[in-house]
Amino acid sequence: MKVLVYSAKDFEIPYLEKANNRKHELTYVKEALSSKTAMKAVGYDAVSIFSADDCNFMVIEKLKSFHVKYITLRSTGYDNVNLRAASRLNIRVANVPAYSPHAIAEHAASLLSTLNRKLIVSNERVKRFNFDLNHLVGFDLNGKTVGIIGTGKIGTVMAKIMHGFGCKLLGYDVEENKTLIKDYNMDYMSLKMMCQKADIISLHLPLNENTHYLINEDLIEEMKPGIVIINTARGAIIDTKAIIKGLENKIISALGMDVYENEKGLFFKDASQDIPRDELFIKLNAMPNVLISGHHAFLTKEALTNIAETTICNLDSWEEGKANENELIANGLNLPI
Ligand code: NAD
């Protein structure tokens, strides 16, 4: 199968090459898929995309007119693909449902610890031989109450990590995880009640029409003053303007984020010589109690190996006409916006 790999990063190509083992004809382009770059897919059977690619209605129509039959995502989240349009135009879409929930959950825990123990400031001081300890006071995670919003694959690993730190666990999900209740004393409750009780909240939901701006001004007003929020899920689950307000009025004491509402076109490239005029991001980035990573929670060797192997497996099953358990529409999953 001829496959155009959009948004190809140098670090992932060796993993894809190894998993492919010359079965499919892979061509790599650095550009993200968009209505401008869709033309590049002429003559290909399939495209492979990542989370910064924009596979909206117009792009899907273009892909269809170029006879592209398959879209394989190298990500778990698929909020950037208009699945309804793909389904209507008979383009098959698959993702990588679980490449390493540990990679993301461990990153969320790292953001929390780094923020709490002020490791960035501490390290910046030590690099300059400044061993002053003022303003470096954190808190014990042991005994704190952590709200896990979304207790699927990643949220479950995060819950287990936090349990290891000695935290009490609160959960919010449309489906309760019985193992977390039985073995980790997770207490499921409404979002509002969780916000009133939790010292820390970590988000592990997909972005869809029900979760867009789930964390909004009204909910932030319910939160326990001093709460720490960690978001490794999708940026638009949080209303960025509302979270900035929450940080300014000190309801939120710290924010760790690997994803940002307007990250498309901003993340995944070196913009240091042409700083984007994104006022919300600039404001967040300037706050000392906000720690931002550029959507790299997935970036472990294990995750890259699994992403590459599942991507090739998706292509193999389509080429061989076999059932593909990673197909999004066939599985009847929640349709993203
Ligand atoms: P998952 O499907 O295993 O878990 C998601 C959970 O959210 C499920 O338990 C589901 O019931 C729950 N849920 C869905 N909609 C809900 C709603 N409206 N209200 C309450 N609960 C709801 O997914 P996962 O593998 O744990 O991944 C979670 C998300 O993490 C992905 O959708 C993706 O957006 C994000 N992610 C980010 C990165 C990164 O690099 N930062 C990497 C992978 C995944």
Short mmCIF file of C-alpha atoms and ligand atoms in Angstrom, two decimals:
data_model
loop_
_atom_site.label_atom_id
_atom_site.label_comp_id
_atom_site.label_asym_id
_atom_site.label_seq_id
_atom_site.Cartn_x
_atom_site.Cartn_y
_atom_site.Cartn_z
CA MET A 1 0.00 0.00 0.00
CA LYS A 2 1.24 3.53 -0.82
CA VAL A 3 1.11 5.62 2.34
CA LEU A 4 1.83 9.30 2.87
CA VAL A 5 2.93 9.96 6.45
CA TYR A 6 2.05 13.55 7.42
CA SER A 7 3.70 15.41 10.31
CA ALA A 8 6.58 12.91 10.22
CA LYS A 9 9.10 13.65 12.96
CA ASP A 10 12.74 12.58 12.73
CA PHE A 11 12.48 10.70 16.03
CA GLU A 12 9.61 8.43 14.88
CA ILE A 13 10.79 7.50 11.37
CA PRO A 14 13.23 4.75 12.52
CA TYR A 15 10.43 3.16 14.56
CA LEU A 16 8.04 3.23 11.58
CA GLU A 17 10.72 1.86 9.23
CA LYS A 18 11.48 -1.01 11.61
CA ALA A 19 7.79 -1.90 12.13
CA ASN A 20 7.09 -1.65 8.39
CA ASN A 21 9.98 -3.91 7.35
CA ARG A 22 9.51 -2.69 3.73
CA LYS A 23 5.95 -4.08 3.46
CA HIS A 24 4.29 -0.77 2.58
CA GLU A 25 5.65 2.13 0.54
CA LEU A 26 5.95 4.88 3.17
CA THR A 27 6.68 8.48 2.16
CA TYR A 28 7.32 11.02 4.90
CA VAL A 29 6.45 14.72 4.85
CA LYS A 30 7.05 17.15 7.70
CA GLU A 31 3.93 19.22 6.96
CA ALA A 32 0.70 18.58 8.82
CA LEU A 33 -2.38 17.53 6.85
CA SER A 34 -4.61 20.53 6.14
CA SER A 35 -6.74 21.82 3.29
CA LYS A 36 -3.51 23.31 1.85
CA THR A 37 -1.39 20.15 2.07
CA ALA A 38 -4.10 17.57 1.21
CA MET A 39 -2.93 17.80 -2.47
CA LYS A 40 0.23 15.93 -1.50
CA ALA A 41 -1.89 12.80 -0.98
CA VAL A 42 -2.64 12.44 -4.73
CA GLY A 43 -1.63 8.93 -5.79
CA TYR A 44 -1.61 7.43 -2.27
CA ASP A 45 -3.94 4.74 -0.91
CA ALA A 46 -3.64 5.86 2.69
CA VAL A 47 -2.47 8.73 4.83
CA SER A 48 -1.07 8.55 8.33
CA ILE A 49 -1.60 11.54 10.61
CA PHE A 50 -0.87 12.75 14.13
CA SER A 51 -2.77 15.00 16.53
CA ALA A 52 -1.73 18.33 14.94
CA ASP A 53 -3.14 17.34 11.54
CA ASP A 54 -6.48 18.80 10.61
CA CYS A 55 -8.76 16.24 9.05
CA ASN A 56 -11.89 18.35 8.84
CA PHE A 57 -14.84 17.95 6.48
CA MET A 58 -13.17 19.80 3.60
CA VAL A 59 -9.93 17.84 3.94
CA ILE A 60 -11.81 14.52 3.97
CA GLU A 61 -13.67 15.55 0.80
CA LYS A 62 -10.35 16.37 -0.86
CA LEU A 63 -8.81 13.05 0.22
CA LYS A 64 -11.84 11.25 -1.21
CA SER A 65 -11.48 13.04 -4.54
CA PHE A 66 -7.81 11.91 -4.62
CA HIS A 67 -8.99 8.29 -4.05
CA VAL A 68 -7.41 8.00 -0.60
CA LYS A 69 -9.20 5.11 1.10
CA TYR A 70 -7.65 4.93 4.56
CA ILE A 71 -6.57 7.23 7.37
CA THR A 72 -4.45 5.76 10.13
CA LEU A 73 -3.82 7.96 13.16
CA ARG A 74 -0.56 7.64 15.05
CA SER A 75 -2.41 8.82 18.16
CA THR A 76 -5.11 7.70 20.56
CA GLY A 77 -7.13 10.93 20.42
CA TYR A 78 -9.07 11.38 17.16
CA ASP A 79 -10.83 14.68 17.84
CA ASN A 80 -9.05 16.16 14.80
CA VAL A 81 -10.82 13.82 12.36
CA ASN A 82 -14.38 14.40 11.21
CA LEU A 83 -15.49 10.80 11.55
CA ARG A 84 -19.00 11.53 10.29
CA ALA A 85 -17.59 12.87 7.02
CA ALA A 86 -15.18 9.95 6.70
CA SER A 87 -17.99 7.49 7.32
CA ARG A 88 -20.25 9.16 4.78
CA LEU A 89 -17.53 9.16 2.13
CA ASN A 90 -16.51 5.60 2.95
CA ILE A 91 -12.99 6.43 4.08
CA ARG A 92 -11.88 4.06 6.81
CA VAL A 93 -10.20 5.47 9.89
CA ALA A 94 -8.20 3.72 12.61
CA ASN A 95 -6.22 4.93 15.60
CA VAL A 96 -3.74 3.49 18.07
CA PRO A 97 -6.11 2.85 20.98
CA ALA A 98 -3.43 2.13 23.56
CA TYR A 99 0.24 2.60 22.90
CA SER A 100 1.36 3.19 26.45
CA PRO A 101 -1.02 4.54 29.05
CA HIS A 102 2.03 4.49 31.34
CA ALA A 103 3.84 7.08 29.20
CA ILE A 104 1.03 9.62 29.60
CA ALA A 105 0.19 8.90 33.23
CA GLU A 106 3.86 9.02 34.25
CA HIS A 107 4.16 12.37 32.46
CA ALA A 108 1.10 13.69 34.31
CA ALA A 109 2.65 12.58 37.62
CA SER A 110 5.96 14.23 36.58
CA LEU A 111 4.20 17.54 35.83
CA LEU A 112 2.55 17.37 39.25
CA SER A 113 5.77 16.60 41.16
CA THR A 114 7.84 19.13 39.22
CA LEU A 115 5.30 21.87 39.92
CA ASN A 116 4.74 20.93 43.53
CA ARG A 117 8.43 20.67 44.46
CA LYS A 118 9.37 23.68 42.26
CA LEU A 119 12.12 21.70 40.59
CA ILE A 120 12.52 24.04 37.59
CA VAL A 121 13.22 27.11 39.74
CA SER A 122 15.38 25.05 42.10
CA ASN A 123 17.47 23.73 39.22
CA GLU A 124 17.80 27.17 37.59
CA ARG A 125 19.14 28.48 40.93
CA VAL A 126 21.57 25.58 41.45
CA LYS A 127 22.95 26.02 37.90
CA ARG A 128 23.97 29.50 39.05
CA PHE A 129 25.30 28.15 42.39
CA ASN A 130 22.38 29.78 44.19
CA PHE A 131 21.35 27.38 46.95
CA ASP A 132 18.73 29.67 48.53
CA LEU A 133 15.63 27.66 49.58
CA ASN A 134 13.17 30.53 49.86
CA HIS A 135 9.94 30.11 47.83
CA LEU A 136 10.63 26.43 47.17
CA VAL A 137 8.15 25.04 49.71
CA GLY A 138 5.90 22.28 48.34
CA PHE A 139 3.49 19.85 50.02
CA ASP A 140 3.44 16.10 50.76
CA LEU A 141 1.40 14.21 48.18
CA ASN A 142 0.80 11.59 50.85
CA GLY A 143 -2.70 12.02 52.27
CA LYS A 144 -3.85 14.48 49.58
CA THR A 145 -7.08 13.95 47.65
CA VAL A 146 -6.68 13.45 43.91
CA GLY A 147 -9.60 13.64 41.48
CA ILE A 148 -9.17 11.58 38.34
CA ILE A 149 -11.48 12.78 35.57
CA GLY A 150 -11.72 9.92 33.08
CA THR A 151 -10.77 6.55 34.55
CA GLY A 152 -10.08 4.71 31.30
CA LYS A 153 -6.67 3.32 30.39
CA ILE A 154 -4.54 6.38 31.23
CA GLY A 155 -6.68 7.54 34.18
CA THR A 156 -6.41 4.05 35.71
CA VAL A 157 -2.59 4.11 35.58
CA MET A 158 -2.60 7.65 37.00
CA ALA A 159 -4.89 6.51 39.84
CA LYS A 160 -2.51 3.65 40.68
CA ILE A 161 0.52 6.01 40.65
CA MET A 162 -1.25 8.48 42.94
CA HIS A 163 -2.34 5.62 45.22
CA GLY A 164 1.35 4.70 45.44
CA PHE A 165 2.07 8.21 46.74
CA GLY A 166 -0.51 7.64 49.50
CA CYS A 167 -3.25 9.83 47.98
CA LYS A 168 -7.01 9.39 48.42
CA LEU A 169 -8.72 8.83 45.06
CA LEU A 170 -11.90 10.42 43.71
CA GLY A 171 -13.21 9.44 40.29
CA TYR A 172 -15.49 10.90 37.64
CA ASP A 173 -16.42 8.90 34.54
CA VAL A 174 -19.53 7.78 32.69
CA GLU A 175 -18.42 4.22 33.52
CA GLU A 176 -17.08 3.21 36.92
CA ASN A 177 -13.96 1.04 37.12
CA LYS A 178 -14.79 -1.70 39.63
CA THR A 179 -11.12 -2.64 40.19
CA LEU A 180 -10.27 0.93 41.16
CA ILE A 181 -13.19 0.95 43.62
CA LYS A 182 -12.31 -2.45 45.13
CA ASP A 183 -8.50 -2.38 45.21
CA TYR A 184 -7.72 1.36 45.35
CA ASN A 185 -10.70 2.74 47.32
CA MET A 186 -11.68 5.06 44.48
CA ASP A 187 -14.75 7.08 45.35
CA TYR A 188 -16.84 7.98 42.27
CA MET A 189 -18.89 11.18 42.50
CA SER A 190 -20.25 14.12 40.53
CA LEU A 191 -17.81 16.55 38.94
CA LYS A 192 -19.06 19.34 41.20
CA MET A 193 -18.50 17.32 44.36
CA MET A 194 -15.05 16.25 43.16
CA CYS A 195 -14.10 19.88 42.59
CA GLN A 196 -15.17 20.76 46.13
CA LYS A 197 -13.11 17.92 47.68
CA ALA A 198 -9.98 17.50 45.55
CA ASP A 199 -6.56 19.02 46.21
CA ILE A 200 -5.40 17.92 42.77
CA ILE A 201 -7.33 17.14 39.58
CA SER A 202 -5.90 15.24 36.62
CA LEU A 203 -7.74 15.05 33.28
CA HIS A 204 -7.81 11.84 31.23
CA LEU A 205 -10.85 12.18 28.96
CA PRO A 206 -11.20 12.28 25.18
CA LEU A 207 -12.22 15.61 23.63
CA ASN A 208 -15.74 15.34 22.26
CA GLU A 209 -18.96 17.34 22.26
CA ASN A 210 -19.64 16.34 25.87
CA THR A 211 -16.19 17.16 27.23
CA HIS A 212 -15.45 20.42 25.37
CA TYR A 213 -14.87 23.11 28.06
CA LEU A 214 -15.81 20.63 30.78
CA ILE A 215 -13.51 22.67 33.03
CA ASN A 216 -15.17 26.06 32.80
CA GLU A 217 -15.67 29.17 34.92
CA ASP A 218 -18.68 27.75 36.85
CA LEU A 219 -16.81 24.57 37.79
CA ILE A 220 -13.63 26.45 38.73
CA GLU A 221 -15.72 28.51 41.17
CA GLU A 222 -16.66 25.23 42.92
CA MET A 223 -13.02 24.20 43.35
CA LYS A 224 -11.20 24.03 46.65
CA PRO A 225 -8.91 27.08 46.82
CA GLY A 226 -5.31 26.10 46.11
CA ILE A 227 -6.19 23.20 43.79
CA VAL A 228 -3.56 21.93 41.32
CA ILE A 229 -4.81 20.98 37.83
CA ILE A 230 -2.97 18.66 35.46
CA ASN A 231 -4.09 18.27 31.83
CA THR A 232 -2.43 15.68 29.60
CA ALA A 233 -5.69 14.87 27.73
CA ARG A 234 -6.75 17.56 25.22
CA GLY A 235 -6.45 21.33 25.51
CA ALA A 236 -10.06 22.24 24.76
CA ILE A 237 -11.38 20.18 27.68
CA ILE A 238 -10.36 23.31 29.60
CA ASP A 239 -11.67 26.80 28.85
CA THR A 240 -8.27 28.54 28.77
CA LYS A 241 -9.65 32.01 29.57
CA ALA A 242 -11.44 30.59 32.63
CA ILE A 243 -8.34 28.78 33.86
CA ILE A 244 -6.26 31.95 33.54
CA LYS A 245 -8.88 33.74 35.65
CA GLY A 246 -8.78 30.89 38.20
CA LEU A 247 -4.96 31.20 38.39
CA GLU A 248 -5.15 34.98 38.72
CA ASN A 249 -7.67 34.87 41.54
CA LYS A 250 -5.66 32.06 43.21
CA ILE A 251 -8.38 29.40 43.25
CA ILE A 252 -5.89 27.37 41.21
CA SER A 253 -2.43 27.33 42.78
CA ALA A 254 -0.69 25.57 39.91
CA LEU A 255 -1.39 24.21 36.43
CA GLY A 256 0.54 21.53 34.57
CA MET A 257 -0.39 21.12 30.92
CA ASP A 258 0.93 19.00 28.08
CA VAL A 259 -1.87 20.11 25.77
CA TYR A 260 -3.29 23.51 24.93
CA GLU A 261 -6.60 24.57 23.40
CA ASN A 262 -4.94 26.40 20.48
CA GLU A 263 -1.88 24.16 20.09
CA LYS A 264 -2.59 23.43 16.42
CA GLY A 265 -0.04 25.38 14.38
CA LEU A 266 1.88 26.28 17.55
CA PHE A 267 3.27 23.02 18.96
CA PHE A 268 5.56 20.49 17.29
CA LYS A 269 7.95 23.02 15.76
CA ASP A 270 10.67 25.48 16.77
CA ALA A 271 8.93 28.88 16.88
CA SER A 272 11.68 30.57 18.91
CA GLN A 273 12.66 32.90 16.04
CA ASP A 274 9.08 33.85 15.21
CA ILE A 275 7.19 33.90 18.49
CA PRO A 276 3.47 33.40 17.81
CA ARG A 277 1.09 36.17 18.90
CA ASP A 278 -1.05 33.94 21.01
CA GLU A 279 -1.97 36.15 23.96
CA LEU A 280 -3.50 33.34 26.05
CA PHE A 281 -0.46 31.11 25.62
CA ILE A 282 1.98 33.97 26.28
CA LYS A 283 0.09 34.80 29.48
CA LEU A 284 0.09 31.19 30.70
CA ASN A 285 3.74 30.68 29.73
CA ALA A 286 4.77 33.70 31.79
CA MET A 287 3.16 32.44 35.00
CA PRO A 288 5.68 30.86 37.40
CA ASN A 289 3.08 28.37 38.69
CA VAL A 290 2.26 27.07 35.20
CA LEU A 291 4.37 24.27 33.73
CA ILE A 292 3.84 23.55 30.05
CA SER A 293 5.24 20.73 27.93
CA GLY A 294 4.56 20.74 24.19
CA HIS A 295 2.37 17.65 23.83
CA HIS A 296 5.13 15.17 24.50
CA ALA A 297 3.56 12.97 27.19
CA PHE A 298 3.55 10.15 24.63
CA LEU A 299 7.26 10.41 23.89
CA THR A 300 8.79 7.22 25.26
CA LYS A 301 10.62 4.46 23.36
CA GLU A 302 7.92 1.98 24.34
CA ALA A 303 5.11 4.23 23.12
CA LEU A 304 6.88 4.99 19.81
CA THR A 305 7.42 1.25 19.21
CA ASN A 306 3.75 0.50 19.89
CA ILE A 307 2.52 3.44 17.78
CA ALA A 308 4.64 2.30 14.82
CA GLU A 309 3.65 -1.37 15.15
CA THR A 310 -0.08 -0.60 15.45
CA THR A 311 0.05 1.84 12.52
CA ILE A 312 1.60 -0.84 10.28
CA CYS A 313 -0.85 -3.42 11.64
CA ASN A 314 -3.77 -1.13 10.69
CA LEU A 315 -2.39 -0.85 7.13
CA ASP A 316 -1.78 -4.64 6.95
CA SER A 317 -5.34 -5.49 7.96
CA TRP A 318 -6.81 -3.11 5.36
CA GLU A 319 -4.53 -4.44 2.63
CA GLU A 320 -5.35 -8.05 3.53
CA GLY A 321 -9.10 -7.30 3.86
CA LYS A 322 -9.12 -8.48 7.49
CA ALA A 323 -11.26 -7.04 10.28
CA ASN A 324 -9.47 -4.18 12.03
CA GLU A 325 -10.33 -3.84 15.70
CA ASN A 326 -8.83 -0.33 15.78
CA GLU A 327 -11.35 1.08 13.28
CA LEU A 328 -13.15 3.97 14.89
CA ILE A 329 -16.42 4.01 13.02
CA ALA A 330 -16.84 0.24 12.90
CA ASN A 331 -16.44 0.17 16.68
CA GLY A 332 -19.21 2.76 17.07
CA LEU A 333 -17.11 4.97 19.33
CA ASN A 334 -18.20 8.36 20.65
CA LEU A 335 -18.09 10.69 17.66
CA PRO A 336 -15.84 13.68 18.31
CA ILE A 337 -16.80 17.22 17.35
P1 NAD B 1 -9.87 5.72 27.32
O1 NAD B 1 -10.88 5.66 26.25
O2 NAD B 1 -9.25 4.45 27.82
O3 NAD B 1 -10.46 6.48 28.60
C1 NAD B 1 -11.27 7.62 28.51
C2 NAD B 1 -12.29 7.57 29.63
O4 NAD B 1 -13.08 8.77 29.53
C3 NAD B 1 -13.25 6.38 29.54
O5 NAD B 1 -13.30 5.67 30.77
C4 NAD B 1 -14.61 7.02 29.21
O6 NAD B 1 -15.72 6.33 29.79
C5 NAD B 1 -14.43 8.40 29.80
N1 NAD B 1 -15.32 9.39 29.21
C6 NAD B 1 -15.50 9.67 27.90
N2 NAD B 1 -16.37 10.68 27.73
C7 NAD B 1 -16.77 11.04 28.98
C8 NAD B 1 -17.64 12.03 29.48
N3 NAD B 1 -18.32 12.82 28.66
N4 NAD B 1 -17.80 12.14 30.82
C9 NAD B 1 -17.13 11.32 31.67
N5 NAD B 1 -16.27 10.35 31.25
C10 NAD B 1 -16.10 10.22 29.93
O7 NAD B 1 -8.76 6.73 26.79
P2 NAD B 1 -7.25 6.87 27.29
O8 NAD B 1 -6.36 5.96 26.50
O9 NAD B 1 -7.21 6.83 28.77
O10 NAD B 1 -6.92 8.36 26.78
C11 NAD B 1 -7.60 9.49 27.29
C12 NAD B 1 -7.26 10.70 26.44
O11 NAD B 1 -5.90 11.07 26.67
C13 NAD B 1 -7.31 10.46 24.92
O12 NAD B 1 -8.63 10.61 24.42
C14 NAD B 1 -6.39 11.52 24.36
O13 NAD B 1 -7.13 12.68 24.01
C15 NAD B 1 -5.45 11.83 25.53
N6 NAD B 1 -4.06 11.46 25.23
C16 NAD B 1 -3.10 12.39 25.31
C17 NAD B 1 -1.78 12.06 24.99
C18 NAD B 1 -0.65 13.05 25.10
O14 NAD B 1 0.42 12.83 24.51
N7 NAD B 1 -0.78 14.12 25.83
C19 NAD B 1 -1.48 10.76 24.55
C20 NAD B 1 -2.50 9.82 24.50
C21 NAD B 1 -3.81 10.17 24.83
#
